[in-house]
CSV table of C-alpha atoms and ligand atoms in Angstrom, one decimal:
chain,number,residue,atom,x,y,z
T,1,MET,CA,0.0,0.0,0.0
T,2,SER,CA,1.2,3.5,-0.8
T,3,ASP,CA,2.1,5.7,2.0
T,4,VAL,CA,3.2,9.3,2.3
T,5,PHE,CA,6.9,8.3,2.4
T,6,GLN,CA,6.6,6.0,-0.6
T,7,ASP,CA,4.8,8.8,-2.5
T,8,ALA,CA,7.7,11.2,-1.5
T,9,VAL,CA,10.3,8.7,-2.8
T,10,ALA,CA,8.3,8.0,-6.0
T,11,ARG,CA,8.3,11.9,-6.6
T,12,LEU,CA,12.0,12.1,-5.8
T,13,ARG,CA,12.8,9.4,-8.3
T,14,ASN,CA,10.6,10.9,-11.1
T,15,LEU,CA,11.9,14.4,-10.6
T,16,GLY,CA,15.5,13.3,-10.2
T,17,GLU,CA,15.3,11.4,-13.5
T,18,GLU,CA,13.7,14.4,-15.2
T,19,ALA,CA,16.5,16.8,-14.0
T,20,GLY,CA,19.2,14.3,-15.2
T,21,ILE,CA,20.5,13.7,-11.6
T,22,ARG,CA,22.9,10.8,-11.3
T,23,PRO,CA,21.1,7.6,-10.2
T,24,GLU,CA,23.7,7.2,-7.3
T,25,VAL,CA,22.7,10.6,-6.0
T,26,VAL,CA,19.0,9.7,-6.0
T,27,GLU,CA,19.8,6.4,-4.4
T,28,ALA,CA,21.6,8.3,-1.6
T,29,LEU,CA,18.2,9.9,-0.9
T,30,VAL,CA,15.8,7.1,-1.0
T,31,GLN,CA,16.5,6.2,2.7
T,32,PRO,CA,17.1,8.3,5.7
T,33,LYS,CA,20.6,8.4,7.2
T,34,ALA,CA,19.1,7.6,10.7
T,35,THR,CA,15.8,7.6,12.5
T,36,LEU,CA,15.3,7.2,16.2
T,37,ALA,CA,12.0,6.0,17.6
T,38,ALA,CA,11.2,6.3,21.3
T,39,SER,CA,8.5,5.9,23.8
T,40,LEU,CA,8.1,8.9,26.0
T,41,PRO,CA,6.8,8.3,29.6
T,42,VAL,CA,4.9,11.3,30.8
T,43,ARG,CA,3.5,11.7,34.4
T,44,MET,CA,-0.1,12.9,33.9
T,45,ASP,CA,-2.0,15.2,36.3
T,46,ASP,CA,-3.9,12.3,37.8
T,47,GLY,CA,-0.7,10.7,38.9
T,48,GLY,CA,-0.7,8.0,36.2
T,49,THR,CA,1.9,7.6,33.5
T,50,ARG,CA,1.1,7.5,29.7
T,51,TYR,CA,3.6,6.6,27.0
T,52,PHE,CA,3.7,8.6,23.8
T,53,PRO,CA,5.4,7.2,20.6
T,54,ALA,CA,8.0,9.7,19.3
T,55,PHE,CA,10.3,10.0,16.3
T,56,ARG,CA,13.2,12.0,15.0
T,57,CYS,CA,14.6,11.5,11.6
T,58,ARG,CA,18.0,12.8,10.3
T,59,TYR,CA,17.4,12.3,6.6
T,60,ASN,CA,20.5,13.6,4.8
T,61,ASP,CA,23.4,15.8,5.9
T,62,VAL,CA,25.5,16.1,2.8
T,63,LEU,CA,25.0,19.9,2.8
T,64,GLY,CA,25.1,20.5,6.6
T,65,PRO,CA,23.5,19.5,9.9
T,66,THR,CA,20.0,18.3,9.6
T,67,LYS,CA,17.2,20.8,10.2
T,68,GLY,CA,13.4,20.5,10.5
T,69,GLY,CA,10.5,20.8,12.9
T,70,ILE,CA,8.8,18.7,15.5
T,71,ARG,CA,5.0,18.0,15.2
T,72,PHE,CA,2.7,17.0,17.9
T,73,HIS,CA,-0.3,15.5,16.3
T,74,PRO,CA,-2.5,12.3,16.6
T,75,GLY,CA,-1.9,11.5,12.9
T,76,VAL,CA,2.0,11.5,13.2
T,77,SER,CA,3.6,8.2,11.9
T,78,ALA,CA,7.1,7.0,11.3
T,79,ALA,CA,6.3,7.2,7.5
T,80,GLU,CA,5.1,10.9,7.7
T,81,VAL,CA,8.2,11.9,9.7
T,82,LYS,CA,10.4,10.4,7.1
T,83,ALA,CA,8.5,12.0,4.2
T,84,LEU,CA,8.7,15.4,6.0
T,85,ALA,CA,12.4,15.0,6.6
T,86,LEU,CA,13.0,14.2,2.9
T,87,TRP,CA,11.0,17.3,1.9
T,88,MET,CA,13.2,19.3,4.4
T,89,THR,CA,16.3,18.0,2.7
T,90,ILE,CA,15.0,19.2,-0.7
T,91,LYS,CA,13.7,22.5,0.8
T,92,ASN,CA,16.9,23.5,2.5
T,93,ALA,CA,18.9,22.8,-0.6
T,94,CYS,CA,16.4,24.6,-2.8
T,95,VAL,CA,16.7,27.8,-0.9
T,96,ASP,CA,20.5,27.4,-0.5
T,97,LEU,CA,20.8,27.0,3.2
T,98,PRO,CA,23.8,25.1,4.6
T,99,TYR,CA,21.6,22.4,6.0
T,100,GLY,CA,20.5,18.9,5.4
T,101,GLY,CA,16.9,17.8,6.3
T,102,GLY,CA,15.4,16.3,9.4
T,103,LYS,CA,12.0,16.1,11.2
T,104,GLY,CA,10.4,14.9,14.3
T,105,GLY,CA,7.0,14.1,15.7
T,106,VAL,CA,5.0,12.7,18.7
T,107,ILE,CA,1.7,10.8,18.3
T,108,VAL,CA,-0.4,12.9,20.6
T,109,ASP,CA,-3.5,15.1,20.7
T,110,PRO,CA,-1.9,18.0,22.5
T,111,LYS,CA,-5.2,19.9,23.0
T,112,LYS,CA,-6.1,17.1,25.4
T,113,LEU,CA,-3.1,17.8,27.7
T,114,SER,CA,-2.9,20.3,30.4
T,115,ARG,CA,-0.1,22.8,30.3
T,116,MET,CA,2.0,20.9,32.8
T,117,GLU,CA,1.5,17.6,30.9
T,118,LEU,CA,2.5,19.4,27.7
T,119,GLU,CA,5.6,20.7,29.4
T,120,ARG,CA,6.6,17.3,30.7
T,121,LEU,CA,5.9,15.7,27.3
T,122,SER,CA,8.1,18.4,25.6
T,123,ARG,CA,11.0,17.8,28.1
T,124,ALA,CA,10.5,14.0,27.8
T,125,TYR,CA,11.0,14.4,24.0
T,126,MET,CA,14.3,16.2,24.4
T,127,ARG,CA,15.5,13.7,27.0
T,128,ALA,CA,14.9,10.9,24.6
T,129,MET,CA,16.5,12.7,21.6
T,130,ALA,CA,19.4,14.6,23.4
T,131,ASP,CA,22.1,12.3,21.9
T,132,PHE,CA,20.7,12.5,18.5
T,133,VAL,CA,20.2,16.3,18.2
T,134,GLY,CA,22.8,19.1,18.7
T,135,PRO,CA,23.8,22.5,17.3
T,136,ASP,CA,26.2,20.8,14.8
T,137,THR,CA,24.3,17.6,14.1
T,138,ASP,CA,20.5,18.1,14.1
T,139,ILE,CA,18.5,21.3,15.0
T,140,PRO,CA,14.7,20.9,15.6
T,141,ALA,CA,12.2,23.7,15.3
T,142,PRO,CA,8.4,24.2,15.6
T,143,ASP,CA,5.8,22.5,13.3
T,144,VAL,CA,2.2,21.8,13.5
T,145,TYR,CA,0.9,22.2,17.2
T,146,THR,CA,4.3,23.0,18.6
T,147,ASN,CA,5.3,26.6,19.2
T,148,ALA,CA,7.9,29.0,20.7
T,149,ARG,CA,7.1,28.1,24.3
T,150,ILE,CA,7.5,24.4,23.6
T,151,MET,CA,10.9,25.1,21.9
T,152,GLY,CA,11.9,27.1,25.0
T,153,TRP,CA,11.2,24.1,27.3
T,154,MET,CA,13.0,21.8,24.9
T,155,ALA,CA,16.2,24.1,24.8
T,156,ASP,CA,16.1,24.4,28.6
T,157,GLU,CA,16.0,20.6,29.0
T,158,TYR,CA,18.8,20.1,26.6
T,159,GLU,CA,20.9,22.7,28.4
T,160,ALA,CA,20.2,20.9,31.7
T,161,ILE,CA,21.5,17.6,30.1
T,162,VAL,CA,24.7,19.0,28.5
T,163,ARG,CA,25.2,21.3,31.5
T,164,HIS,CA,26.0,24.5,29.5
T,165,LYS,CA,24.1,27.0,27.4
T,166,ALA,CA,23.3,25.8,23.9
T,167,PRO,CA,20.6,28.0,22.4
T,168,ALA,CA,21.6,26.9,18.9
T,169,VAL,CA,20.3,23.3,19.6
T,170,ILE,CA,16.8,24.4,18.6
T,171,THR,CA,15.2,27.3,16.8
T,172,GLY,CA,11.8,29.1,16.9
T,173,LYS,CA,12.5,29.8,20.6
T,174,PRO,CA,10.8,32.7,22.4
T,175,VAL,CA,12.7,36.0,21.6
T,176,GLY,CA,13.5,36.4,25.3
T,177,LEU,CA,15.3,33.0,25.2
T,178,GLY,CA,17.4,33.5,22.2
T,179,GLY,CA,14.8,33.4,19.5
T,180,SER,CA,15.0,35.5,16.4
T,181,LYS,CA,12.8,38.5,15.8
T,182,GLY,CA,10.5,37.8,12.9
T,183,ARG,CA,10.4,34.0,13.2
T,184,GLY,CA,6.8,33.9,14.1
T,185,GLU,CA,5.8,35.6,10.8
T,186,ALA,CA,8.6,34.1,8.7
T,187,THR,CA,6.8,31.2,6.9
T,188,GLY,CA,3.9,33.4,5.9
T,189,ARG,CA,6.1,36.3,5.0
T,190,GLY,CA,8.5,34.1,2.9
T,191,ALA,CA,5.5,32.6,1.1
T,192,PHE,CA,4.2,36.1,0.4
T,193,HIS,CA,7.5,37.1,-1.3
T,194,ILE,CA,7.2,34.0,-3.5
T,195,VAL,CA,3.5,34.9,-4.4
T,196,GLU,CA,4.7,38.5,-5.3
T,197,LYS,CA,7.5,37.1,-7.5
T,198,TYR,CA,5.0,34.8,-9.1
T,199,ALA,CA,2.5,37.6,-9.7
T,200,ASP,CA,5.1,39.7,-11.4
T,201,HIS,CA,6.2,36.7,-13.5
T,202,ARG,CA,2.6,36.2,-14.6
T,203,GLY,CA,1.7,39.8,-14.8
T,204,LEU,CA,-1.2,39.5,-12.2
T,205,ASP,CA,-3.2,42.5,-11.2
T,206,ARG,CA,-3.3,42.3,-7.4
T,207,ALA,CA,-6.6,44.0,-7.0
T,208,SER,CA,-8.5,41.6,-9.2
T,209,THR,CA,-6.7,38.5,-7.9
T,210,THR,CA,-9.0,36.5,-5.6
T,211,VAL,CA,-7.6,34.1,-3.0
T,212,ALA,CA,-8.9,31.1,-0.9
T,213,LEU,CA,-7.0,30.1,2.1
T,214,GLN,CA,-7.3,26.7,3.8
T,215,GLY,CA,-5.9,26.8,7.4
T,216,PHE,CA,-5.9,30.0,9.4
T,217,GLY,CA,-3.0,29.2,11.7
T,218,ASN,CA,0.4,30.7,12.1
T,219,ALA,CA,1.6,30.4,8.4
T,220,GLY,CA,-1.9,31.0,6.9
T,221,TYR,CA,-2.6,34.1,8.9
T,222,HIS,CA,0.6,35.9,8.0
T,223,ILE,CA,0.4,35.2,4.3
T,224,ALA,CA,-3.2,36.3,4.2
T,225,ARG,CA,-2.4,39.5,6.1
T,226,LEU,CA,0.4,40.5,3.9
T,227,MET,CA,-1.4,39.6,0.7
T,228,GLN,CA,-4.4,41.7,1.7
T,229,GLN,CA,-2.1,44.7,2.5
T,230,ALA,CA,-0.6,44.2,-1.0
T,231,GLY,CA,-4.1,44.4,-2.5
T,232,TYR,CA,-5.2,40.8,-3.0
T,233,ARG,CA,-8.7,39.9,-2.2
T,234,ILE,CA,-9.0,37.1,0.4
T,235,VAL,CA,-12.5,35.8,-0.2
T,236,ALA,CA,-12.4,32.5,1.7
T,237,VAL,CA,-10.7,31.2,4.9
T,238,SER,CA,-11.0,28.0,6.8
T,239,ASP,CA,-9.8,26.2,9.8
T,240,SER,CA,-10.3,22.7,11.2
T,241,LYS,CA,-13.9,23.5,12.2
T,242,GLY,CA,-15.0,24.8,8.7
T,243,GLY,CA,-14.8,27.8,6.4
T,244,ILE,CA,-16.2,31.2,5.7
T,245,TYR,CA,-16.7,33.0,2.3
T,246,LYS,CA,-17.2,36.7,1.5
T,247,LYS,CA,-17.3,37.8,-2.2
T,248,ASP,CA,-15.8,41.3,-1.5
T,249,GLY,CA,-13.0,39.8,0.6
T,250,PHE,CA,-12.2,39.8,4.3
T,251,ASP,CA,-10.3,42.2,6.4
T,252,VAL,CA,-7.7,39.7,7.6
T,253,ASP,CA,-6.7,41.5,10.8
T,254,SER,CA,-10.3,41.9,12.0
T,255,LEU,CA,-10.8,38.2,11.4
T,256,TYR,CA,-7.7,37.4,13.4
T,257,LYS,CA,-8.6,39.8,16.2
T,258,VAL,CA,-12.1,38.3,16.6
T,259,LYS,CA,-10.6,34.8,16.4
T,260,GLN,CA,-8.1,35.7,19.2
T,261,GLU,CA,-10.8,37.3,21.4
T,262,SER,CA,-13.3,34.5,21.1
T,263,ARG,CA,-10.8,31.8,21.8
T,264,VAL,CA,-11.0,29.5,24.7
T,265,LEU,CA,-7.7,28.6,26.0
T,266,LYS,CA,-7.0,24.9,26.6
T,267,GLY,CA,-3.4,24.1,27.2
T,268,VAL,CA,-1.6,26.7,25.1
T,269,TYR,CA,-3.8,26.3,22.1
T,270,CYS,CA,-6.5,28.4,20.5
T,271,GLU,CA,-9.9,26.7,20.4
T,272,GLY,CA,-11.8,29.6,18.7
T,273,SER,CA,-12.8,28.8,15.1
T,274,VAL,CA,-13.1,31.3,12.2
T,275,CYS,CA,-16.6,30.0,11.6
T,276,GLU,CA,-18.0,31.6,14.8
T,277,LEU,CA,-16.8,35.1,13.9
T,278,VAL,CA,-17.7,37.7,11.3
T,279,GLU,CA,-20.4,38.2,8.7
T,280,HIS,CA,-20.0,35.6,6.1
T,281,ASP,CA,-21.4,32.6,4.3
T,282,THR,CA,-20.4,29.3,5.7
T,283,ILE,CA,-18.8,26.8,3.5
T,284,THR,CA,-17.2,23.5,4.1
T,285,ASN,CA,-13.5,22.8,3.7
T,286,ALA,CA,-14.2,20.8,0.6
T,287,GLU,CA,-16.2,23.6,-1.0
T,288,LEU,CA,-13.3,26.1,-0.2
T,289,LEU,CA,-10.8,24.0,-2.1
T,290,GLU,CA,-13.2,24.0,-5.2
T,291,LEU,CA,-13.9,27.8,-5.3
T,292,ASP,CA,-13.5,29.7,-8.5
T,293,VAL,CA,-10.6,31.9,-7.3
T,294,ASP,CA,-7.3,32.9,-8.8
T,295,LEU,CA,-5.0,31.5,-6.1
T,296,LEU,CA,-5.7,28.6,-3.7
T,297,VAL,CA,-3.5,28.6,-0.7
T,298,PRO,CA,-3.5,25.3,1.3
T,299,ALA,CA,-1.9,26.1,4.7
T,300,ALA,CA,-3.1,23.3,6.9
T,301,LEU,CA,-1.9,19.7,6.5
T,302,GLU,CA,-1.0,17.1,4.0
T,303,ASP,CA,-3.3,15.6,1.4
T,304,ALA,CA,-5.8,18.5,1.0
T,305,ILE,CA,-5.7,18.0,-2.8
T,306,THR,CA,-6.1,14.4,-4.0
T,307,GLU,CA,-7.1,12.6,-7.1
T,308,GLU,CA,-10.7,12.8,-5.8
T,309,ASN,CA,-10.9,16.6,-5.9
T,310,ALA,CA,-8.1,17.6,-8.2
T,311,GLY,CA,-10.4,17.5,-11.2
T,312,ASP,CA,-12.7,20.0,-9.5
T,313,ILE,CA,-10.2,22.6,-8.5
T,314,LYS,CA,-10.9,25.9,-10.3
T,315,ALA,CA,-8.1,28.0,-9.0
T,316,LYS,CA,-5.6,29.0,-11.6
T,317,ALA,CA,-2.6,28.4,-9.3
T,318,ILE,CA,-2.0,26.6,-6.0
T,319,VAL,CA,0.4,28.1,-3.5
T,320,GLU,CA,1.6,25.3,-1.2
T,321,VAL,CA,2.1,26.9,2.2
T,322,ALA,CA,1.5,23.6,4.0
T,323,ASN,CA,3.9,20.7,3.6
T,324,GLY,CA,2.7,18.1,1.1
T,325,PRO,CA,-0.9,19.4,0.5
T,326,THR,CA,-1.0,18.0,-3.0
T,327,THR,CA,-0.7,14.2,-3.5
T,328,LEU,CA,1.4,12.7,-6.3
T,329,ALA,CA,-1.7,11.5,-8.2
T,330,ALA,CA,-3.4,14.9,-7.8
T,331,GLU,CA,-0.3,16.7,-9.2
T,332,GLY,CA,-0.6,14.8,-12.5
T,333,ILE,CA,-4.2,15.8,-12.9
T,334,LEU,CA,-3.4,19.5,-12.1
T,335,ALA,CA,-0.5,19.5,-14.5
T,336,GLU,CA,-2.8,18.2,-17.3
T,337,ARG,CA,-5.3,20.9,-16.5
T,338,ASP,CA,-2.5,23.6,-16.7
T,339,ILE,CA,-2.8,24.6,-13.0
T,340,ASP,CA,0.4,25.9,-11.7
T,341,VAL,CA,1.4,24.4,-8.3
T,342,LEU,CA,4.0,26.5,-6.5
T,343,PRO,CA,5.7,23.8,-4.3
T,344,ASP,CA,6.0,23.6,-0.6
T,345,VAL,CA,9.8,23.2,-0.8
T,346,LEU,CA,10.0,26.7,-2.2
T,347,VAL,CA,6.9,28.5,-0.9
T,348,ASN,CA,7.1,27.7,2.9
T,349,ALA,CA,10.9,27.9,3.1
T,350,GLY,CA,10.7,31.2,4.9
T,351,GLY,CA,10.3,29.5,8.3
T,352,VAL,CA,13.5,27.4,8.0
T,353,THR,CA,15.3,30.4,6.6
T,354,VAL,CA,14.6,32.6,9.6
T,355,SER,CA,15.4,29.5,11.8
T,356,TYR,CA,18.8,29.5,10.1
T,357,PHE,CA,19.1,33.1,10.8
T,358,GLU,CA,18.3,32.4,14.5
T,359,TRP,CA,21.0,29.7,14.7
T,360,VAL,CA,23.5,32.0,13.1
T,361,GLN,CA,22.6,34.7,15.7
T,362,ASN,CA,22.9,32.2,18.6
T,363,ARG,CA,26.3,31.1,17.4
T,364,GLN,CA,27.4,34.7,16.9
T,365,GLY,CA,25.9,35.8,20.2
T,366,TYR,CA,24.7,38.8,18.2
T,367,PRO,CA,20.9,39.3,17.8
T,368,TRP,CA,19.8,41.1,14.5
T,369,THR,CA,17.1,43.8,14.2
T,370,LEU,CA,13.7,42.9,12.7
T,371,GLU,CA,14.6,45.0,9.7
T,372,THR,CA,17.8,43.0,9.1
T,373,VAL,CA,15.9,39.6,9.5
T,374,ARG,CA,13.1,40.8,7.0
T,375,ALA,CA,15.5,42.2,4.5
T,376,ARG,CA,17.7,39.0,4.4
T,377,LEU,CA,14.5,36.9,4.3
T,378,LYS,CA,13.2,38.8,1.3
T,379,SER,CA,16.5,38.5,-0.6
T,380,GLN,CA,16.9,34.7,0.2
T,381,MET,CA,13.3,34.0,-1.0
T,382,GLU,CA,13.6,36.1,-4.1
T,383,ASP,CA,16.9,34.5,-5.1
T,384,ALA,CA,15.4,31.1,-4.6
T,385,PHE,CA,12.3,32.0,-6.8
T,386,ASP,CA,14.8,33.3,-9.4
T,387,ALA,CA,16.7,30.0,-9.4
T,388,VAL,CA,13.6,27.9,-9.6
T,389,ALA,CA,12.1,30.2,-12.4
T,390,THR,CA,15.4,29.8,-14.3
T,391,ALA,CA,15.0,26.0,-14.2
T,392,ARG,CA,11.4,26.3,-15.0
T,393,ALA,CA,12.3,28.2,-18.2
T,394,GLU,CA,14.3,25.1,-19.2
T,395,ASP,CA,10.8,23.6,-19.8
T,396,THR,CA,10.6,21.3,-16.7
T,397,SER,CA,7.2,19.6,-16.5
T,398,THR,CA,6.1,21.5,-13.4
T,399,TRP,CA,7.2,24.2,-10.8
T,400,ARG,CA,8.0,21.4,-8.4
T,401,ALA,CA,10.2,19.7,-10.9
T,402,ALA,CA,12.1,23.0,-11.3
T,403,ALA,CA,12.4,23.3,-7.5
T,404,TYR,CA,13.7,19.7,-7.2
T,405,ALA,CA,16.1,20.3,-10.0
T,406,VAL,CA,17.7,23.3,-8.2
T,407,ALA,CA,17.9,21.3,-4.9
T,408,LEU,CA,19.0,18.1,-6.3
T,409,ARG,CA,21.8,19.7,-8.4
T,410,ARG,CA,23.1,21.3,-5.2
T,411,ILE,CA,23.1,18.0,-3.3
T,412,GLU,CA,24.6,16.3,-6.3
T,413,THR,CA,27.5,18.8,-6.2
T,414,GLY,CA,27.9,18.0,-2.5
T,415,ILE,CA,28.0,14.2,-3.2
T,416,GLU,CA,30.3,14.6,-6.3
T,417,MET,CA,32.8,16.5,-4.2
T,418,SER,CA,33.1,13.5,-1.9
T,419,GLY,CA,33.7,11.2,-4.9
T,420,THR,CA,31.6,9.2,-7.2
T,421,ARG,CA,32.0,6.0,-9.2
T,422,ASP,CA,32.9,8.0,-12.2
T,423,TYR,CA,35.5,9.9,-10.3
T,424,PHE,CA,37.1,6.9,-8.9
T,425,ASN,CA,37.1,5.0,-12.2
T,426,SER,CA,38.3,7.9,-14.4
T,427,GLU,CA,41.9,7.9,-15.7
T,428,ASP,CA,42.5,11.7,-15.3
P,501,NAD,P1,-1.0,25.9,12.8
P,501,NAD,O1,-1.2,24.8,13.8
P,501,NAD,O2,-0.6,27.2,13.4
P,501,NAD,O3,-2.2,26.0,11.9
P,501,NAD,C1,-2.8,25.0,11.2
P,501,NAD,C2,-4.2,25.5,10.9
P,501,NAD,O4,-4.8,24.6,10.0
P,501,NAD,C3,-5.2,25.7,12.0
P,501,NAD,O5,-5.8,26.9,11.8
P,501,NAD,C4,-6.1,24.5,11.9
P,501,NAD,O6,-7.3,24.8,12.4
P,501,NAD,C5,-6.1,24.4,10.4
P,501,NAD,N1,-6.6,23.0,10.0
P,501,NAD,C6,-6.3,21.8,10.4
P,501,NAD,N2,-7.0,20.9,9.7
P,501,NAD,C7,-7.6,21.5,8.8
P,501,NAD,C8,-8.6,21.2,7.7
P,501,NAD,N3,-8.8,19.9,7.5
P,501,NAD,N4,-9.2,22.2,7.0
P,501,NAD,C9,-8.9,23.4,7.2
P,501,NAD,N5,-8.0,23.9,8.1
P,501,NAD,C10,-7.5,22.9,8.9
P,501,NAD,O7,0.2,25.3,11.9
P,501,NAD,P2,1.2,26.2,10.9
P,501,NAD,O8,2.5,26.3,11.7
P,501,NAD,O9,0.5,27.3,10.4
P,501,NAD,O10,1.4,25.1,9.8
P,501,NAD,C11,0.6,24.9,8.7
P,501,NAD,C12,1.3,24.2,7.6
P,501,NAD,O11,2.4,24.9,7.3
P,501,NAD,C13,1.7,22.7,8.0
P,501,NAD,O12,1.7,21.9,6.9
P,501,NAD,C14,3.2,23.0,8.3
P,501,NAD,O13,4.0,21.8,8.2
P,501,NAD,C15,3.5,24.1,7.3
P,501,NAD,N6,4.7,24.8,7.6
P,501,NAD,C16,4.7,25.6,8.8
P,501,NAD,C17,5.9,26.3,9.1
P,501,NAD,C18,5.9,27.2,10.3
P,501,NAD,O14,7.0,27.8,10.5
P,501,NAD,N7,4.9,27.4,11.0
P,501,NAD,C19,7.0,26.2,8.3
P,501,NAD,C20,6.9,25.4,7.2
P,501,NAD,C21,5.8,24.8,6.9
């Protein structure tokens, strides 16, 4: 049976072949370098102990230490963590960061934990992984349902284990604990820079460009806010409880404010839903994906666009803010229908880029201003778009194929420098 990791490897093989990457380089990427699975014992508030399955995968480190987030979600699996770690390998290479790819996760519904249980779980994760991660080996960060506070607990636990300060072991920390300014908005802001470059590339008029956004979380909120400021019309927004639609477009900040005010805190999570909020028509998540809009922005989880709904998508382009929202089978259908898919490995790389900046600041002991972070993020994302657009102009089958070509060529160069069969067999 196909799983998300097999899908990721199949895509790697196809796109590696299309880009003319040496087979031995692709072979180096079909398995992770190392994966650690652990069971995390956590003392619950009622005095009992529960055990949570946890994973960390260091996928490939040819270009540098592995880097990628930690996800707390009931749907986490070993296969998902490996797939996400492979995508991080491609993403970091695509935007030219000196990193390999990694990822982690815990099978847990964190909304069902108290704050104290969540802290104990986060610290237990770091205790289990402390020999596997490190500022020069593997540097975790936040992902779905993990946040700055959780990164702060994990950094503190690591420092207690190694008995010295080591803020560069993890990124996405609170600013007061060595986090970078601008990290919270980085994924959405980076994605916004990619959309702007694409809009220029296509000659889109912002004011007449309509947008549907799936997932009004951290990444979704910031890209929506910046796009609205730039003149795009955000006509539909959803979260896990459902979606809302307004033909003339929403004011994203009012939406966010109402969502924040109406939230009920449980643990450290927001329970408010966009559906309870402002004047709107209610739509389902499935309807949102099939709206007749210019840009569809999936910013929730994997597998939003599958072979079941790809034929009904009416958007002209899809901007993958989430990781892996389009399945392999769906992508073929979209390509045939001439719908551009701007791929996750390019679009959402702003988060890891500012994580990289945080790591650099921690190692330098020299915090940057918000203006410096934003300016460097913009230039890193724009350079990445240009590199991918250049590859796309070589007539790759899709934008994803172009992004993989850029990434795989960089990894190929790294592997070639360490020696290949051709090198060792050549006479020169
Ligand atoms: P988040 O937890 O802040 O937000 C996720 C949002 O998706 C929430 O609003 C949730 O209600 C919504 N959601 C969940 N299931 C849904 C469904 N079926 N339909 C509609 N909405 C649904 O998470 P985030 O950090 O914004 O991450 C979102 C995506 O972006 C993930 O795929 C993540 O891997 C990716 N990403 C995030 C970052 C980052 O720095 N935050 C970086 C790179 C990639």
